[in-house]
Amino acid sequence: MRTMSRQHIPVRAKNIVLIGFMGVGKTTIGKLVAEKLYRDFIDVDAEIEQRYGMAIPEIFAQHGEDYFRKIERNTIIDICNNKQCNIVSLGGGAFKQEAIREVCLESCLVLFLDLSWDRWKERMDLLIENRPVLHNKSVDEVQQIFDERQAIYAEHNARVTTDNLNPEEVADYIVELLKLGWELHQPLS
Ligand SMILES: Nc1ncnc2c1ncn2[C@@H]1O[C@H](COP(=O)(O)OP(=O)(O)O)[C@@H](O)[C@H]1O
Ligand SMILES: O=C(O)C1=C[C@@H](OP(=O)(O)O)[C@@H](O)[C@H](O)C1
Ligand SMILES: [Mg+2]
């Protein structure tokens, strides 16, 4: 497939990329935003599972985290180079990689879904089974990862606070934010 130029993508045609810590709601909210805007939705983890025929925990268990990060990087670069107008939810660790931050910030509109540690903690039990990064970690160790990850999420175009909002409310807020940006013909930051 021919690689699209990353320059000069009109604001309205840019992919909308959702970043943030695991469990903040990127997959749930991304799907809702896509429905509300009649756009295609790509969940990068689901895309990897489909492309490689394995569930994410299985990839970690059989091939290790480094391999997962490599295919995560290749998948995201491929999406950024070959898709437009999509809503794209990344995995929470994707922005650890500079190459991913670069390609997303250069070609997409990056929205950071923010959730406080206190609200996130209440959700932890729901998340553990399918998130290998959380396995065999104490709450203090997870909080350390949560705190360390905030620096990588600091690179974004707009931040959306999700505390005390349900997924539908967050999605509605994002849709309004995007429409405002499109009216102004520029990404909101
Ligand atoms: N705003 C929200 N309020 C309450 N629960 C939420 C919210 N967003 C997501 N969830 C729940 O949190 C869990 C993780 O959501 P998910 O979309 O998979 O997060 P992520 O893709 O960021 O890891 C799911 O059980 C989902 O229903
Ligand atoms: O934060 C991480 O390192 C990860 C987050 C997960 O995605 P979600 O953020 O959608 O849970 C998934 O990509 C993988 O388990 C690693
Ligand atoms: Mg997800």
Short mmCIF file of N, CA and C and ligand atoms in Angstrom, two decimals, residues 19-30 43 45 89-92 113 115 123 126-127 131 162-168 170, ligand 1:
data_model
loop_
_atom_site.label_atom_id
_atom_site.label_comp_id
_atom_site.label_asym_id
_atom_site.label_seq_id
_atom_site.Cartn_x
_atom_site.Cartn_y
_atom_site.Cartn_z
N ILE A 19 -4.87 8.28 24.12
CA ILE A 19 -3.80 7.73 24.96
C ILE A 19 -4.21 7.84 26.43
N GLY A 20 -3.46 7.17 27.30
CA GLY A 20 -3.73 7.23 28.73
C GLY A 20 -3.46 5.88 29.36
N PHE A 21 -3.43 5.85 30.68
CA PHE A 21 -3.07 4.64 31.42
C PHE A 21 -4.07 3.51 31.14
N MET A 22 -3.60 2.26 31.28
CA MET A 22 -4.51 1.13 31.04
C MET A 22 -5.73 1.24 31.96
N GLY A 23 -6.89 0.94 31.39
CA GLY A 23 -8.12 0.97 32.18
C GLY A 23 -8.80 2.31 32.28
N VAL A 24 -8.19 3.34 31.70
CA VAL A 24 -8.81 4.67 31.80
C VAL A 24 -10.07 4.76 30.92
N GLY A 25 -10.19 3.87 29.94
CA GLY A 25 -11.39 3.85 29.09
C GLY A 25 -11.14 4.11 27.62
N LYS A 26 -9.89 3.98 27.17
CA LYS A 26 -9.58 4.30 25.77
C LYS A 26 -10.39 3.45 24.78
N THR A 27 -10.46 2.15 25.05
CA THR A 27 -11.18 1.25 24.14
C THR A 27 -12.69 1.54 24.16
N THR A 28 -13.26 1.64 25.35
CA THR A 28 -14.70 1.86 25.51
C THR A 28 -15.11 3.21 24.91
N ILE A 29 -14.36 4.23 25.24
CA ILE A 29 -14.73 5.59 24.82
C ILE A 29 -14.42 5.81 23.34
N GLY A 30 -13.30 5.24 22.87
CA GLY A 30 -12.96 5.37 21.45
C GLY A 30 -14.06 4.82 20.56
N ASP A 43 -8.98 -0.32 17.57
CA ASP A 43 -8.33 -0.52 18.86
C ASP A 43 -7.02 -1.25 18.55
N ASP A 45 -4.78 -2.80 20.28
CA ASP A 45 -4.61 -4.15 20.85
C ASP A 45 -5.43 -5.19 20.07
N SER A 89 -7.61 3.87 19.36
CA SER A 89 -7.26 3.74 20.78
C SER A 89 -5.96 2.95 20.91
N LEU A 90 -4.96 3.57 21.53
CA LEU A 90 -3.68 2.88 21.74
C LEU A 90 -3.74 2.07 23.03
N GLY A 91 -2.79 1.14 23.19
CA GLY A 91 -2.57 0.50 24.49
C GLY A 91 -1.87 1.52 25.39
N GLY A 92 -2.02 1.36 26.71
CA GLY A 92 -1.50 2.35 27.65
C GLY A 92 0.01 2.48 27.67
N LEU A 113 -6.62 10.78 27.79
CA LEU A 113 -7.68 10.52 28.75
C LEU A 113 -7.06 10.40 30.14
N LEU A 115 -7.25 10.19 34.33
CA LEU A 115 -8.06 9.70 35.45
C LEU A 115 -7.16 9.77 36.69
N ARG A 123 -10.93 0.75 40.06
CA ARG A 123 -11.17 -0.06 38.87
C ARG A 123 -10.17 -1.22 38.73
N LEU A 126 -11.00 -5.03 38.19
CA LEU A 126 -11.63 -5.32 36.89
C LEU A 126 -10.59 -5.59 35.81
N LEU A 127 -9.42 -4.98 36.00
CA LEU A 127 -8.45 -4.89 34.90
C LEU A 127 -7.38 -5.98 34.90
N ARG A 131 -4.42 -7.64 31.78
CA ARG A 131 -3.29 -6.71 31.62
C ARG A 131 -2.03 -7.31 32.25
N THR A 162 -11.49 12.52 33.06
CA THR A 162 -12.61 11.57 33.01
C THR A 162 -13.18 11.24 34.39
N ASP A 163 -12.57 11.78 35.45
CA ASP A 163 -13.07 11.50 36.81
C ASP A 163 -14.56 11.84 36.91
N ASN A 164 -15.34 10.93 37.49
CA ASN A 164 -16.78 11.17 37.73
C ASN A 164 -17.63 11.31 36.48
N LEU A 165 -17.10 10.92 35.33
CA LEU A 165 -17.91 10.92 34.10
C LEU A 165 -18.03 9.48 33.61
N ASN A 166 -19.22 9.12 33.12
CA ASN A 166 -19.34 7.77 32.54
C ASN A 166 -18.84 7.82 31.08
N PRO A 167 -18.62 6.66 30.46
CA PRO A 167 -18.04 6.65 29.10
C PRO A 167 -18.83 7.50 28.10
N GLU A 168 -20.16 7.45 28.20
CA GLU A 168 -21.01 8.22 27.29
C GLU A 168 -20.74 9.73 27.44
N VAL A 170 -18.00 11.14 28.61
CA VAL A 170 -16.65 11.48 28.11
C VAL A 170 -16.69 11.55 26.58
N1 LIG B 1 -15.62 6.58 32.39
C1 LIG B 1 -15.71 5.36 32.92
N2 LIG B 1 -16.36 5.16 34.08
C2 LIG B 1 -16.45 3.92 34.63
N3 LIG B 1 -15.91 2.80 34.11
C3 LIG B 1 -15.25 2.93 32.95
C4 LIG B 1 -15.11 4.20 32.30
N4 LIG B 1 -14.39 4.01 31.17
C5 LIG B 1 -14.11 2.69 31.12
N5 LIG B 1 -14.62 2.05 32.17
C6 LIG B 1 -14.49 0.61 32.48
O1 LIG B 1 -13.11 0.36 32.76
C7 LIG B 1 -12.70 -0.87 32.18
C8 LIG B 1 -11.53 -0.64 31.25
O2 LIG B 1 -11.98 0.10 30.11
P1 LIG B 1 -11.20 0.05 28.73
O3 LIG B 1 -12.02 0.83 27.77
O4 LIG B 1 -10.85 -1.34 28.38
O5 LIG B 1 -9.88 0.87 29.11
P2 LIG B 1 -8.49 0.97 28.32
O6 LIG B 1 -8.73 0.67 26.88
O7 LIG B 1 -8.03 2.38 28.56
O8 LIG B 1 -7.60 -0.03 28.98
C9 LIG B 1 -13.94 -1.45 31.50
O9 LIG B 1 -14.52 -2.38 32.39
C10 LIG B 1 -14.84 -0.25 31.27
O10 LIG B 1 -16.20 -0.61 31.28
#
